[in-house]
CSV table of C-alpha atoms in Angstrom, one decimal:
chain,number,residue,atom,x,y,z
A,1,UNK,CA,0.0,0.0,0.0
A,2,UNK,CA,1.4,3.3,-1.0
A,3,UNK,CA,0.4,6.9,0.4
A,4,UNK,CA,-2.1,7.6,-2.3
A,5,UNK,CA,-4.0,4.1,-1.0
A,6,UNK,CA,-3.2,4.6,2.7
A,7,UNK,CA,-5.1,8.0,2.3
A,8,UNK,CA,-7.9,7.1,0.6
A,9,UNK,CA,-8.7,4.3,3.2
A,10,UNK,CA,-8.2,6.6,6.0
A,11,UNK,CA,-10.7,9.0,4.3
A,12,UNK,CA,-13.2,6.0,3.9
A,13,UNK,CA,-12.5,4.4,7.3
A,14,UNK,CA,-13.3,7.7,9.2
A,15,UNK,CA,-16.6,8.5,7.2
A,16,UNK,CA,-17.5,5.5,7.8
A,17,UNK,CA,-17.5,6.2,11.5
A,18,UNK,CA,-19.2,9.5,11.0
A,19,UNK,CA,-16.1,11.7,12.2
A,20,UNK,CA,-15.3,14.7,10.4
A,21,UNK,CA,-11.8,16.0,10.2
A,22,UNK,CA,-12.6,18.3,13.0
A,23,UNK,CA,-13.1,15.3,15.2
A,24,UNK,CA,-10.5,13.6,14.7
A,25,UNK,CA,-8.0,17.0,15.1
A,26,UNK,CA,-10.0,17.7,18.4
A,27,UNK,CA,-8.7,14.2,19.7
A,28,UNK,CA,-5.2,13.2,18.3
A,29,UNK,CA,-4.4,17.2,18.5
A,30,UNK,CA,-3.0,17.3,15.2
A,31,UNK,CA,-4.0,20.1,13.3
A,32,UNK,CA,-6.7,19.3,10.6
A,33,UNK,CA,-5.0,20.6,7.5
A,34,UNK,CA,-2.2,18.0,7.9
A,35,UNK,CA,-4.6,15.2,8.7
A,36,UNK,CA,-6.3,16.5,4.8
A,37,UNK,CA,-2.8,16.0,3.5
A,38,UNK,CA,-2.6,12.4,4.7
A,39,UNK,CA,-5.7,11.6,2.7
A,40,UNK,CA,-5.0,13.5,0.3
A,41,UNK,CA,-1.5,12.7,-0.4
A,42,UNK,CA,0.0,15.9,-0.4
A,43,UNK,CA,3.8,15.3,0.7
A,44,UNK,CA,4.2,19.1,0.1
A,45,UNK,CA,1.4,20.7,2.3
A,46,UNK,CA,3.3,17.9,5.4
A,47,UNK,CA,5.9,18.7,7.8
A,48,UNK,CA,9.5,16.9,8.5
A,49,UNK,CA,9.0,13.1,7.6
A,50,UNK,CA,9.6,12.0,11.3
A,51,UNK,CA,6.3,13.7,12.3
A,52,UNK,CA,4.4,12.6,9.3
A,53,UNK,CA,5.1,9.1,10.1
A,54,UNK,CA,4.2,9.8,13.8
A,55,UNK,CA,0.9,11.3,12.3
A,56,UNK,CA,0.3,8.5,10.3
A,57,UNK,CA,0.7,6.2,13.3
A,58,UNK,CA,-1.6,8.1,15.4
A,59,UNK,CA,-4.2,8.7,12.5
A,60,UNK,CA,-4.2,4.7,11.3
A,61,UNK,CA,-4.3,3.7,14.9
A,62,UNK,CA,-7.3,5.8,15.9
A,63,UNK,CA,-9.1,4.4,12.5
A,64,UNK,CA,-8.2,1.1,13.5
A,65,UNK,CA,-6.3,-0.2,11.0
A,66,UNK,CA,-3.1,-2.4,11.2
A,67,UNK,CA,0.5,-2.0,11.6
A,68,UNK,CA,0.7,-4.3,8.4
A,69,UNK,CA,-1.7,-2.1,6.6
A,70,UNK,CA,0.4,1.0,6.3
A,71,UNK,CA,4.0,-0.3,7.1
A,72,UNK,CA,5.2,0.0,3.8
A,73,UNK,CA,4.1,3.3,3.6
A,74,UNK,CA,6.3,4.3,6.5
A,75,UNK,CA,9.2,2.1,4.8
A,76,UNK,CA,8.6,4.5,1.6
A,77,UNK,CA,9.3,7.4,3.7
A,78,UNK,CA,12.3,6.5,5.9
A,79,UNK,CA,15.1,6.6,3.3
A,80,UNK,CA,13.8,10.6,3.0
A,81,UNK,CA,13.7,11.0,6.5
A,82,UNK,CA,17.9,10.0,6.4
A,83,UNK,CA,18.7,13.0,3.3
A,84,UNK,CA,16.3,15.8,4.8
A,85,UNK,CA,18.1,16.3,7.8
A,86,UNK,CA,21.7,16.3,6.0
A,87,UNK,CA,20.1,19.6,3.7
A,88,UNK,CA,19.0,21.1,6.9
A,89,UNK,CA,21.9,20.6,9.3
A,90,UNK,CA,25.5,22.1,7.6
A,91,UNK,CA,25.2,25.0,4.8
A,92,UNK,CA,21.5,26.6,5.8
A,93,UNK,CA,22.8,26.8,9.9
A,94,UNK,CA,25.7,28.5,9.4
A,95,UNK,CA,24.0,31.2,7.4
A,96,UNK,CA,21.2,31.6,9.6
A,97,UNK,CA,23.5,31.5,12.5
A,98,UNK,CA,25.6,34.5,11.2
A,99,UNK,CA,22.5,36.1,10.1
A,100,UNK,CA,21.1,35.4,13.5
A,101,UNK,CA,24.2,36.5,15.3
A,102,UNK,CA,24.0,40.0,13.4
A,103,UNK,CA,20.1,40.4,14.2
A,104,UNK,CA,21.2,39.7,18.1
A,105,UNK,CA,24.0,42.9,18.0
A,106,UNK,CA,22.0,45.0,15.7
A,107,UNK,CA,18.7,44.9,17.9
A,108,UNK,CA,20.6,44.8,21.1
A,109,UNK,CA,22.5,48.5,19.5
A,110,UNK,CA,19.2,49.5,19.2
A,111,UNK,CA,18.0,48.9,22.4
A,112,UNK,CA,20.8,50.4,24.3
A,113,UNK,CA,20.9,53.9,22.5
A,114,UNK,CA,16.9,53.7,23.0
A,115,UNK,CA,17.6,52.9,26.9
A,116,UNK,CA,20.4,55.7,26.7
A,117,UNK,CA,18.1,58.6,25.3
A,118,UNK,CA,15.0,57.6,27.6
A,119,UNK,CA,17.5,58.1,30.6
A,120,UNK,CA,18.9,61.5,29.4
A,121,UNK,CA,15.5,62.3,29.0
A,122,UNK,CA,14.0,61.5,32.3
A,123,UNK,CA,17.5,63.2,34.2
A,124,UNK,CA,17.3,66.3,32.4
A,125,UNK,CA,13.7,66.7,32.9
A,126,UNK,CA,14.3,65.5,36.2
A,127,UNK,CA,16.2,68.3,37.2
A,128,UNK,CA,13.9,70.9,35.5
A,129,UNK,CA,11.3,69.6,38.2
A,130,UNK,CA,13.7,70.0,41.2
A,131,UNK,CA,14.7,73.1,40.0
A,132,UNK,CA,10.7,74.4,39.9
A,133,UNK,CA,10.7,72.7,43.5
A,134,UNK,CA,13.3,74.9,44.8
A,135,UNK,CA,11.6,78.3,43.3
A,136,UNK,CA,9.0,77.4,45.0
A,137,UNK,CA,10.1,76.2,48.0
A,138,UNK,CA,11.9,79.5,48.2
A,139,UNK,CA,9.3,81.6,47.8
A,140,UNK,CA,7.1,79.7,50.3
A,141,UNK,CA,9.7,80.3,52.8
A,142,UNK,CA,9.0,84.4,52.0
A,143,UNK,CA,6.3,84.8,54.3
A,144,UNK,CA,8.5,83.6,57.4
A,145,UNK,CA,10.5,86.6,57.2
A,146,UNK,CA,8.8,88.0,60.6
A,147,UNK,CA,11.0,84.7,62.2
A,148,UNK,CA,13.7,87.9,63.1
A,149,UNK,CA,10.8,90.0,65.8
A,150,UNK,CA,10.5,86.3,67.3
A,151,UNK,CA,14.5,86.4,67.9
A,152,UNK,CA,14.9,89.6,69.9
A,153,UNK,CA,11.8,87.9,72.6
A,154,UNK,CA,14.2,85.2,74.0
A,155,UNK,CA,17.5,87.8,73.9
A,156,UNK,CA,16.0,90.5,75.8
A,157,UNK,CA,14.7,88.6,78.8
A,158,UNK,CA,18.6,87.9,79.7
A,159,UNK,CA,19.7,91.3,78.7
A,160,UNK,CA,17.8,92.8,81.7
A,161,UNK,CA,19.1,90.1,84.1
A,162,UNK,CA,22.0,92.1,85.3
A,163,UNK,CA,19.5,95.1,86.0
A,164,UNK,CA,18.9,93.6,89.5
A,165,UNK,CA,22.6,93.7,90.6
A,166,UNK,CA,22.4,97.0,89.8
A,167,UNK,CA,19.4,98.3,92.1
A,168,UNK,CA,21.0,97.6,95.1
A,169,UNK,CA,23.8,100.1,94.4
A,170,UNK,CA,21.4,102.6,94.0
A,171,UNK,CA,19.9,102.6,97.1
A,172,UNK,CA,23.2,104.0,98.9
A,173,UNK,CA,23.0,107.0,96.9
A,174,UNK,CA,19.3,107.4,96.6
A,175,UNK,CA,19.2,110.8,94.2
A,176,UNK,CA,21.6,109.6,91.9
A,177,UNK,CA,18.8,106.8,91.4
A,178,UNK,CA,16.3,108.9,91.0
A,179,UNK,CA,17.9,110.6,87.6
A,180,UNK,CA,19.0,107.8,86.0
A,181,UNK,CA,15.8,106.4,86.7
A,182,UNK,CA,14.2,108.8,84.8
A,183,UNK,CA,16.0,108.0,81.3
A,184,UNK,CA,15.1,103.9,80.8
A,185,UNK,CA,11.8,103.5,82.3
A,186,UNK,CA,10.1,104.9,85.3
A,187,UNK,CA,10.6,101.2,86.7
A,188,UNK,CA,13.2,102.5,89.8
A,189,UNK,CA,10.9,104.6,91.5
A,190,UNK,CA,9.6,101.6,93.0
A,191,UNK,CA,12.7,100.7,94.1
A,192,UNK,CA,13.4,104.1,95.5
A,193,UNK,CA,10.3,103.7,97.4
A,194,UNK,CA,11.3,100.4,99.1
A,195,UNK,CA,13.0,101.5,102.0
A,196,UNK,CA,13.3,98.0,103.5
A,197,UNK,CA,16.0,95.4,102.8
A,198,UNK,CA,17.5,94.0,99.5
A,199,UNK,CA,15.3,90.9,99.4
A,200,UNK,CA,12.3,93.6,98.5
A,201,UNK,CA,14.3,94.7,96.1
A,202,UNK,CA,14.9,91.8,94.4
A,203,UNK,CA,11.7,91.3,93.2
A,204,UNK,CA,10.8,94.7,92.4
A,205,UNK,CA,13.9,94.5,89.6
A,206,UNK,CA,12.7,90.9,89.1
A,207,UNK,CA,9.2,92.5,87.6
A,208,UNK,CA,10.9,95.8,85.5
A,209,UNK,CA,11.9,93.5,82.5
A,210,UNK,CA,8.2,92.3,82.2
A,211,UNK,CA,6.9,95.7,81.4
A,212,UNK,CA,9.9,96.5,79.2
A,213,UNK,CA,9.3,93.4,77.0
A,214,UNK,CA,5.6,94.1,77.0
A,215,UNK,CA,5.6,97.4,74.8
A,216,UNK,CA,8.2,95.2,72.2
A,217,UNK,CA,5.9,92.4,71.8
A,218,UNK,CA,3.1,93.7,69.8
A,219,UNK,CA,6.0,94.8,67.4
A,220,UNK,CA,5.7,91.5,65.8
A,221,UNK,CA,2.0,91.5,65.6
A,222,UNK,CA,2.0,94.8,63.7
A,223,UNK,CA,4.1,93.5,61.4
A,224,UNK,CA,1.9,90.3,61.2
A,225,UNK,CA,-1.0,92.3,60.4
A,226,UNK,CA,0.7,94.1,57.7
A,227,UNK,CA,1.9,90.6,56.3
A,228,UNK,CA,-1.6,88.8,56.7
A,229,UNK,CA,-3.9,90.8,54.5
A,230,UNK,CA,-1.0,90.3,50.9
A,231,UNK,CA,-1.8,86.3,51.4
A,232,UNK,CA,-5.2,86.3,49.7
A,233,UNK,CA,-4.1,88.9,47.1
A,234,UNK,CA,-2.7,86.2,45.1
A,235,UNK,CA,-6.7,83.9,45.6
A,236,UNK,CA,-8.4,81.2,47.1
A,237,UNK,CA,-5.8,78.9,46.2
A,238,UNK,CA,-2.9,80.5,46.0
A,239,UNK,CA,-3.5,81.5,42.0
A,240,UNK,CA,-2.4,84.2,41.1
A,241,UNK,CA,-4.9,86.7,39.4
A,242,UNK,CA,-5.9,85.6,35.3
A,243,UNK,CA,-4.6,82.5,35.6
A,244,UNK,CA,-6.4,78.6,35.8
A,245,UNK,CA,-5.3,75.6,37.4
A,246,UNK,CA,-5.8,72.4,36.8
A,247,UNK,CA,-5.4,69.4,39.7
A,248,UNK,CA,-5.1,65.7,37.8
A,249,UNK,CA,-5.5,62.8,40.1
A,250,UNK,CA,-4.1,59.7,38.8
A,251,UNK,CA,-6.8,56.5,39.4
A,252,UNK,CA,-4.1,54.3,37.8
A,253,UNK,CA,-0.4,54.7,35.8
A,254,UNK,CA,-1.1,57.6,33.2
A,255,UNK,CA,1.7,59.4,31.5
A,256,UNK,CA,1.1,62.8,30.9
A,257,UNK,CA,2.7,65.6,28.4
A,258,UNK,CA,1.7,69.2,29.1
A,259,UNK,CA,1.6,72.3,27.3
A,260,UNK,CA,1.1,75.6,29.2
A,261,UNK,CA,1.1,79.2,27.5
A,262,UNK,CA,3.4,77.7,24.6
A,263,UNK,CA,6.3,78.3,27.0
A,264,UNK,CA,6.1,75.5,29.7
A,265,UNK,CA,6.7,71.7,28.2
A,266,UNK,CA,6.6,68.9,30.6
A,267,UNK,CA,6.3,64.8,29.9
A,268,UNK,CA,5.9,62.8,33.5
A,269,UNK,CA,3.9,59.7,34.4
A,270,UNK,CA,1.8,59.7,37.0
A,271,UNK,CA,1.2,56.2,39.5
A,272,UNK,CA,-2.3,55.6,40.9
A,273,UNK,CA,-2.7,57.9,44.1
A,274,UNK,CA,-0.6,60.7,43.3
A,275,UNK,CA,-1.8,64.2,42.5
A,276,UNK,CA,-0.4,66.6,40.0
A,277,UNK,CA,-1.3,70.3,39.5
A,278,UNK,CA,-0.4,72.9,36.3
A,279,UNK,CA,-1.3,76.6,36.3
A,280,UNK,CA,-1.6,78.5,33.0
A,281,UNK,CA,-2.9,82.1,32.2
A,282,UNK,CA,-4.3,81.6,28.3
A,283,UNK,CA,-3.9,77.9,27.0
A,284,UNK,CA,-3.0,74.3,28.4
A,285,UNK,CA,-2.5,71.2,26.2
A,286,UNK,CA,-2.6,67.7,28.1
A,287,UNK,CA,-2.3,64.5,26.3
A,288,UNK,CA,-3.1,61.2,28.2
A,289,UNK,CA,-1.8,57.9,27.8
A,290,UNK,CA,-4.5,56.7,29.7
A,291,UNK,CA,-7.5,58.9,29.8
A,292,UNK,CA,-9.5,56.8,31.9
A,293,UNK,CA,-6.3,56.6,34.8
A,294,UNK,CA,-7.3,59.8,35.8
A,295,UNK,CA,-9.2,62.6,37.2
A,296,UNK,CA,-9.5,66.1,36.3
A,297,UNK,CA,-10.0,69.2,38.3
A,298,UNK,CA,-10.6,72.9,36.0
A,299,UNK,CA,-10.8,75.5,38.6
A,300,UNK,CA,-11.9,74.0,41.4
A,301,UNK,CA,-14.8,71.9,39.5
A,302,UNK,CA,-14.7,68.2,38.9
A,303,UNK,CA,-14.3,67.5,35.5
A,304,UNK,CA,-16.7,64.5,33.5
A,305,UNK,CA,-14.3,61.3,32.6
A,306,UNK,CA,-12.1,62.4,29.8
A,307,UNK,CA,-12.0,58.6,28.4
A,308,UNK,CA,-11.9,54.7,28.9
A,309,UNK,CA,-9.0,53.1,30.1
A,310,UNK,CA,-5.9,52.8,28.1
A,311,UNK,CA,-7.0,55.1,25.9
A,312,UNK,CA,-4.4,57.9,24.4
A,313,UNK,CA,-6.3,61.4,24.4
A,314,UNK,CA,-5.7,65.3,23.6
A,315,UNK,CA,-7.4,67.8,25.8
A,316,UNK,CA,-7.3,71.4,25.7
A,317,UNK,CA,-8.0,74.2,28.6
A,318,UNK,CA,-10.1,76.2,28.9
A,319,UNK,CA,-12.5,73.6,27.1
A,320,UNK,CA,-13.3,73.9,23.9
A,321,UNK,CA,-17.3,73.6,22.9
């Protein structure tokens, strides 16, 4: 029995039993357009003779039919099965090899310089954002300015602690107090007064620094006062007049590239949780890598969902209708 007659009584075998070639891929889990080249013949539309004789095995065996039944077939193909693998082993590796080895160093080139690039990239843009970071941690730290009237409050209550030592000289010579008392504060006339021992004395100097830091205190608030009605000049949040912000909350990873005023470019990516905000004065582009990884804010008001996940989206602000 040659191939021709082995297929045409594996064709007749299995419609005999009802099975379409469906079937029979289903259970040997060959596909079905080799198991059509058995019956049909067709050496060309089969792969490497080693599996076409397992396929014939498994095909012949399913149907029922006997070893002796398509053993010569098998013997037909087994002196084919010896020159194929010679062709495929010497001459066509070593190109493919060499080809092969050339694809490896070309694509791995490519990656590299692509790896290099992205990293410049994200460092130079890096720094761009610390650098913004420090302007405006610099000018946060403007408003602290009144730290200086807080400074002189803890040096001036030991500046008057050698006042005391002082008092008791003055009572030996009583109207020489009474003069000098008369420049600084009017704080020695009680001590004057106090004919009795230096332990009343004591005291009496003990209470003269209170009164003299008293007056110097609401320095600082004046100057607090004066500082506290500039904060809302610049708005509600902290936007400065003509100008729009807008807060994006990231739901899930979304890289972002930005556009404000023509002037400011930035490209970040954004992980699920953190918060972003951009101010502009006329016109911000955004474009989402994942429009539906992320929430919008325009001014305070909650924006509708820009888009579904994974999609890649351009938005412009103020909103265009």
């Amino acid at each position: 029995m040659n191939l021709e007659e082995l297929g045409a009584a594996l064709r007749a075998e299995r419609e005999r039993r009802g099975l379409s070639i469906e079937d029979v891929a289903n259970t040997l889990k060959i596909g079905g357009r080799h198991l059509r080249a058995l019956e049909d013949a067709d050496l060309s539309s089969l792969p490497h003779v080693a599996y076409t004789r397992g396929f014939i095995r498994a095909y012949a065996g399913f149907l029922g039919l006997s070893q002796a039944e398509f053993d010569g077939v098998l013997q037909e193909l087994a002196p084919q099965e010896n020159i194929a693998p010679a062709q495929a082993v010497y001459m066509p590796a070593e190109e493919s090899g060499s080809g092969a080895a050339l694809g490896k160093l070309f694509s791995l080139l490519i990656v590299l310089i692509i790896l290099a690039g992205g990293g410049y990239f994200l460092w130079s843009s890096g720094l761009l954002q610390k650098g913004v970071a420090l302007v405006s941690g610099t000018s946060g730290d403007a408003p602290h300015v009144a730290k200086p009237s807080g400074l002189p409050d803890p040096a001036e209550p030991p500046v008057p602690a050698p006042a005391p030592k002082a008092a008791p000289e003055r009572k030996e010579s009583a109207p020489e107090a009474k003069p000098s008392a008369a420049a600084p504060t009017p704080a020695p006339a009680p001590q004057a007064a106090a004919p009795e021992g230096p332990a009343a004395a004591t005291p009496a100097a003990a209470q003269t620094p209170a009164p003299a830091t008293a007056p110097q205190t609401p320095a600082p608030t004046a100057t607090a006062a004066e500082n506290a009605p500039t904060a809302p000049a610049t708005g509600n949040d902290g936007i400065q007049p003509e100008q729009h912000k807008v807060i994006i909350i990231a739901t899930e990873e979304c890289w972002i590239r930005s556009n404000a005023d023509k002037t400011d470019v930035r490209q970040f990516s954004l992980n699920k949780g953190d918060t972003f905000a951009l101010t502009f004065s006329h016109r911000l582009e955004l474009k989402l890598g994942n429009a539906g990884g992320v929430r919008i804010r325009y001014d305070g008001k909650e924006m509708p969902p820009a888009g579904t996940s994974g999609q890649v989206l351009n938005l412009v602000f103020p909103p265009e209708n």
